[in-house]
Amino acid sequence: MKKTHIILIAVSVYLLLIVVGGTVYYVASIQQEAQREATDTIQEKTEKKNENRENLSPKDTVRQEAEKKEAEREKRLDSLKSSMEEKTSGGVTYYTHSYDDAPAPGVYLRPFVAVDAHGNCVLKHDIYYYYTLDDPIKTDWIFGDHLDITADGVTMTELLDVNKLHKKMAQNAEHLSENYVLNADDETVQALRNVGNASEASIRYYKLGEKERYHVLTDEERRRIHDMVALYDCLKEDSK
């Protein structure tokens, strides 16, 4: 190969390296500049946000906090209500879960919430006992006058007015039911709240000194009680 050819090739390679190096440097410079601009933008936004926060009056700060709290409460309410049934009758709105009027024989605790047109909120509880002729326990009519609610070993006893007992029997006498629908007083509300937060809970429905029915609440039953009390607490707070 002639010496001139070698020189030309060397010059070409050198020029190519210069072009490639320049291109790499240019691209890197652009990327660094873009990164700096992005960092500056984020910093400016942060500083502006902090400045706006510092410039808020105490009144505006209180308002923003109230709006944030209200948004969180509404989100909580929507989440709780999503698993419940809502119906209005006589100007009163009821929130309850879907229950079977003919469940497996036994006793059940079914709280629900009632809200009147003025926003007044009441936590009610339905004590429901169901019996069928093929029930091996053979408790038949109990006419209960007491209910024990036990949560993690702590028991609250509710005295029941038998004059408020609802009784029903099928025409063929194959099944019967007893139930109380009562407003929960503060002690009962706390007992239900304890059930909703407990790892174990049970109820005992009985006539003092006579027949009784005992039931260990399932995880689902405890969750439903928890959610109903939580809904009551949210709505009660709103009505203050």
GROMACS .gro file of C-alpha atoms in nm:
model
  240
    1MET     CA    1   0.000   0.000   0.000
    2LYS     CA    2   0.129   0.340  -0.088
    3LYS     CA    3   0.234   0.572   0.187
    4THR     CA    4  -0.016   0.837   0.072
    5HIS     CA    5  -0.301   0.585   0.106
    6ILE     CA    6  -0.197   0.503   0.461
    7ILE     CA    7  -0.186   0.870   0.548
    8LEU     CA    8  -0.532   0.929   0.398
    9ILE     CA    9  -0.679   0.637   0.593
   10ALA     CA   10  -0.524   0.762   0.917
   11VAL     CA   11  -0.659   1.111   0.856
   12SER     CA   12  -1.006   0.970   0.780
   13VAL     CA   13  -1.008   0.763   1.101
   14TYR     CA   14  -0.895   1.064   1.301
   15LEU     CA   15  -1.166   1.283   1.152
   16LEU     CA   16  -1.427   1.012   1.221
   17LEU     CA   17  -1.318   0.990   1.586
   18ILE     CA   18  -1.347   1.367   1.617
   19VAL     CA   19  -1.702   1.360   1.474
   20VAL     CA   20  -1.811   1.070   1.699
   21GLY     CA   21  -1.656   1.231   2.005
   22GLY     CA   22  -1.822   1.559   1.931
   23THR     CA   23  -2.156   1.392   1.883
   24VAL     CA   24  -2.126   1.204   2.213
   25TYR     CA   25  -2.027   1.523   2.394
   26TYR     CA   26  -2.319   1.712   2.238
   27VAL     CA   27  -2.574   1.447   2.335
   28ALA     CA   28  -2.435   1.426   2.688
   29SER     CA   29  -2.451   1.804   2.719
   30ILE     CA   30  -2.815   1.807   2.609
   31GLN     CA   31  -2.905   1.532   2.859
   32GLN     CA   32  -2.729   1.714   3.143
   33GLU     CA   33  -2.905   2.038   3.055
   34ALA     CA   34  -3.244   1.864   3.044
   35GLN     CA   35  -3.173   1.703   3.379
   36ARG     CA   36  -3.077   2.038   3.529
   37GLU     CA   37  -3.392   2.198   3.394
   38ALA     CA   38  -3.606   1.918   3.535
   39THR     CA   39  -3.437   1.947   3.874
   40ASP     CA   40  -3.480   2.324   3.871
   41THR     CA   41  -3.849   2.286   3.779
   42ILE     CA   42  -3.914   2.041   4.062
   43GLN     CA   43  -3.728   2.264   4.305
   44GLU     CA   44  -3.921   2.569   4.187
   45LYS     CA   45  -4.253   2.388   4.228
   46THR     CA   46  -4.156   2.269   4.575
   47GLU     CA   47  -4.044   2.616   4.677
   48LYS     CA   48  -4.361   2.767   4.535
   49LYS     CA   49  -4.575   2.509   4.716
   50ASN     CA   50  -4.394   2.579   5.042
   51GLU     CA   51  -4.424   2.951   4.982
   52ASN     CA   52  -4.798   2.921   4.919
   53ARG     CA   53  -4.836   2.713   5.233
   54GLU     CA   54  -4.643   2.974   5.433
   55ASN     CA   55  -4.856   3.250   5.288
   56LEU     CA   56  -5.182   3.082   5.389
   57SER     CA   57  -5.371   3.259   5.662
   58PRO     CA   58  -5.468   3.059   5.973
   59LYS     CA   59  -5.826   3.067   5.845
   60ASP     CA   60  -5.724   2.918   5.509
   61THR     CA   61  -5.516   2.651   5.682
   62VAL     CA   62  -5.811   2.550   5.900
   63ARG     CA   63  -6.036   2.542   5.594
   64GLN     CA   64  -5.797   2.320   5.398
   65GLU     CA   65  -5.760   2.083   5.690
   66ALA     CA   66  -6.139   2.068   5.725
   67GLU     CA   67  -6.181   1.998   5.353
   68LYS     CA   68  -5.919   1.724   5.369
   69LYS     CA   69  -6.086   1.567   5.672
   70GLU     CA   70  -6.428   1.583   5.504
   71ALA     CA   71  -6.294   1.419   5.186
   72GLU     CA   72  -6.142   1.139   5.392
   73ARG     CA   73  -6.469   1.094   5.583
   74GLU     CA   74  -6.672   1.077   5.261
   75LYS     CA   75  -6.431   0.819   5.121
   76ARG     CA   76  -6.467   0.615   5.440
   77LEU     CA   77  -6.848   0.637   5.427
   78ASP     CA   78  -6.857   0.526   5.063
   79SER     CA   79  -6.635   0.229   5.144
   80LEU     CA   80  -6.855   0.121   5.437
   81LYS     CA   81  -7.182   0.166   5.250
   82SER     CA   82  -7.058  -0.028   4.946
   83SER     CA   83  -7.122  -0.362   5.121
   84MET     CA   84  -7.458  -0.258   5.271
   85GLU     CA   85  -7.816  -0.223   5.160
   86GLU     CA   86  -7.975   0.123   5.181
   87LYS     CA   87  -8.349   0.180   5.187
   88THR     CA   88  -8.578   0.462   5.295
   89SER     CA   89  -8.916   0.419   5.460
   90GLY     CA   90  -9.130   0.682   5.629
   91GLY     CA   91  -8.858   0.943   5.595
   92VAL     CA   92  -8.600   0.721   5.769
   93THR     CA   93  -8.301   0.575   5.585
   94TYR     CA   94  -8.182   0.233   5.696
   95TYR     CA   95  -7.840   0.081   5.640
   96THR     CA   96  -7.820  -0.293   5.685
   97HIS     CA   97  -7.654  -0.603   5.550
   98SER     CA   98  -7.835  -0.868   5.351
   99TYR     CA   99  -7.976  -1.123   5.592
  100ASP     CA  100  -8.170  -1.445   5.544
  101ASP     CA  101  -8.501  -1.475   5.731
  102ALA     CA  102  -8.455  -1.854   5.729
  103PRO     CA  103  -8.091  -1.915   5.821
  104ALA     CA  104  -7.950  -2.225   5.986
  105PRO     CA  105  -8.119  -2.275   6.326
  106GLY     CA  106  -7.957  -2.061   6.592
  107VAL     CA  107  -7.935  -1.707   6.729
  108TYR     CA  108  -7.791  -1.410   6.542
  109LEU     CA  109  -7.692  -1.052   6.621
  110ARG     CA  110  -7.771  -0.810   6.340
  111PRO     CA  111  -7.707  -0.440   6.408
  112PHE     CA  112  -7.820  -0.174   6.161
  113VAL     CA  113  -7.826   0.205   6.138
  114ALA     CA  114  -8.130   0.432   6.106
  115VAL     CA  115  -8.103   0.799   6.004
  116ASP     CA  116  -8.402   1.033   6.007
  117ALA     CA  117  -8.465   1.330   5.777
  118HIS     CA  118  -8.285   1.563   6.020
  119GLY     CA  119  -7.969   1.353   6.021
  120ASN     CA  120  -8.029   1.204   6.365
  121CYS     CA  121  -7.858   0.867   6.376
  122VAL     CA  122  -7.946   0.558   6.583
  123LEU     CA  123  -7.767   0.224   6.605
  124LYS     CA  124  -8.024  -0.052   6.637
  125HIS     CA  125  -7.970  -0.423   6.687
  126ASP     CA  126  -8.183  -0.715   6.585
  127ILE     CA  127  -8.153  -1.023   6.807
  128TYR     CA  128  -8.285  -1.300   6.583
  129TYR     CA  129  -8.349  -1.658   6.692
  130TYR     CA  130  -8.461  -1.915   6.434
  131TYR     CA  131  -8.569  -2.276   6.499
  132THR     CA  132  -8.683  -2.566   6.281
  133LEU     CA  133  -8.839  -2.898   6.377
  134ASP     CA  134  -8.533  -3.089   6.252
  135ASP     CA  135  -8.298  -2.886   6.473
  136PRO     CA  136  -8.117  -3.149   6.686
  137ILE     CA  137  -8.073  -2.907   6.980
  138LYS     CA  138  -8.452  -2.899   7.033
  139THR     CA  139  -8.472  -2.562   7.204
  140ASP     CA  140  -8.813  -2.480   7.053
  141TRP     CA  141  -8.954  -2.158   7.205
  142ILE     CA  142  -8.710  -1.979   7.434
  143PHE     CA  143  -8.886  -1.648   7.506
  144GLY     CA  144  -8.547  -1.504   7.596
  145ASP     CA  145  -8.515  -1.221   7.845
  146HIS     CA  146  -8.133  -1.187   7.845
  147LEU     CA  147  -7.856  -1.157   7.590
  148ASP     CA  148  -7.488  -1.202   7.675
  149ILE     CA  149  -7.243  -1.040   7.432
  150THR     CA  150  -6.887  -1.163   7.487
  151ALA     CA  151  -6.580  -1.018   7.313
  152ASP     CA  152  -6.236  -1.161   7.389
  153GLY     CA  153  -6.359  -1.293   7.723
  154VAL     CA  154  -6.539  -0.976   7.838
  155THR     CA  155  -6.917  -1.014   7.871
  156MET     CA  156  -7.191  -0.751   7.865
  157THR     CA  157  -7.540  -0.869   7.963
  158GLU     CA  158  -7.841  -0.696   7.811
  159LEU     CA  159  -8.177  -0.730   7.986
  160LEU     CA  160  -8.462  -0.778   7.741
  161ASP     CA  161  -8.819  -0.659   7.790
  162VAL     CA  162  -9.033  -0.960   7.690
  163ASN     CA  163  -9.315  -0.720   7.602
  164LYS     CA  164  -9.102  -0.617   7.303
  165LEU     CA  165  -9.044  -0.974   7.185
  166HIS     CA  166  -9.170  -1.054   6.834
  167LYS     CA  167  -9.278  -1.417   6.784
  168LYS     CA  168  -9.367  -1.594   6.463
  169MET     CA  169  -9.452  -1.955   6.374
  170ALA     CA  170  -9.515  -2.113   6.034
  171GLN     CA  171  -9.869  -2.238   5.968
  172ASN     CA  172  -9.739  -2.595   5.950
  173ALA     CA  173  -9.531  -2.537   6.266
  174GLU     CA  174  -9.216  -2.648   6.087
  175HIS     CA  175  -9.024  -2.341   6.196
  176LEU     CA  176  -9.053  -2.048   6.433
  177SER     CA  177  -8.864  -1.730   6.516
  178GLU     CA  178  -8.817  -1.486   6.801
  179ASN     CA  179  -8.658  -1.146   6.766
  180TYR     CA  180  -8.604  -0.815   6.935
  181VAL     CA  181  -8.537  -0.492   6.744
  182LEU     CA  182  -8.394  -0.246   6.995
  183ASN     CA  183  -8.208   0.084   7.008
  184ALA     CA  184  -7.855   0.027   7.134
  185ASP     CA  185  -7.772   0.230   7.444
  186ASP     CA  186  -7.416   0.346   7.511
  187GLU     CA  187  -7.322   0.022   7.686
  188THR     CA  188  -7.458  -0.192   7.404
  189VAL     CA  189  -7.287   0.025   7.142
  190GLN     CA  190  -6.957  -0.029   7.321
  191ALA     CA  191  -7.022  -0.404   7.344
  192LEU     CA  192  -7.086  -0.415   6.968
  193ARG     CA  193  -6.774  -0.209   6.906
  194ASN     CA  194  -6.577  -0.458   7.116
  195VAL     CA  195  -6.718  -0.746   6.911
  196GLY     CA  196  -6.613  -0.579   6.587
  197ASN     CA  197  -6.257  -0.538   6.714
  198ALA     CA  198  -6.231  -0.879   6.883
  199SER     CA  199  -6.046  -1.187   6.766
  200GLU     CA  200  -6.319  -1.403   6.924
  201ALA     CA  201  -6.679  -1.320   7.011
  202SER     CA  202  -7.001  -1.500   7.100
  203ILE     CA  203  -7.362  -1.437   7.204
  204ARG     CA  204  -7.593  -1.625   7.439
  205TYR     CA  205  -7.968  -1.574   7.416
  206TYR     CA  206  -8.164  -1.720   7.707
  207LYS     CA  207  -8.451  -1.707   7.952
  208LEU     CA  208  -8.301  -1.679   8.297
  209GLY     CA  209  -8.288  -2.022   8.460
  210GLU     CA  210  -8.439  -2.195   8.157
  211LYS     CA  211  -8.350  -2.260   7.792
  212GLU     CA  212  -8.073  -2.087   7.600
  213ARG     CA  213  -7.902  -2.069   7.262
  214TYR     CA  214  -7.530  -2.001   7.216
  215HIS     CA  215  -7.349  -1.888   6.902
  216VAL     CA  216  -6.984  -1.816   6.820
  217LEU     CA  217  -6.970  -1.528   6.573
  218THR     CA  218  -6.788  -1.596   6.248
  219ASP     CA  219  -6.519  -1.370   6.102
  220GLU     CA  220  -6.774  -1.236   5.853
  221GLU     CA  221  -7.028  -1.161   6.127
  222ARG     CA  222  -6.766  -0.974   6.330
  223ARG     CA  223  -6.660  -0.779   6.022
  224ARG     CA  224  -7.019  -0.677   5.950
  225ILE     CA  225  -7.071  -0.565   6.309
  226HIS     CA  226  -6.744  -0.371   6.294
  227ASP     CA  227  -6.846  -0.193   5.973
  228MET     CA  228  -7.195  -0.110   6.103
  229VAL     CA  229  -7.058   0.046   6.422
  230ALA     CA  230  -6.798   0.235   6.216
  231LEU     CA  231  -7.076   0.371   5.991
  232TYR     CA  232  -7.274   0.474   6.299
  233ASP     CA  233  -6.969   0.654   6.443
  234CYS     CA  234  -6.911   0.842   6.116
  235LEU     CA  235  -7.275   0.948   6.079
  236LYS     CA  236  -7.305   1.035   6.446
  237GLU     CA  237  -7.000   1.262   6.419
  238ASP     CA  238  -7.157   1.430   6.116
  239SER     CA  239  -7.482   1.504   6.304
  240LYS     CA  240  -7.305   1.691   6.588
   0.00000   0.00000   0.00000
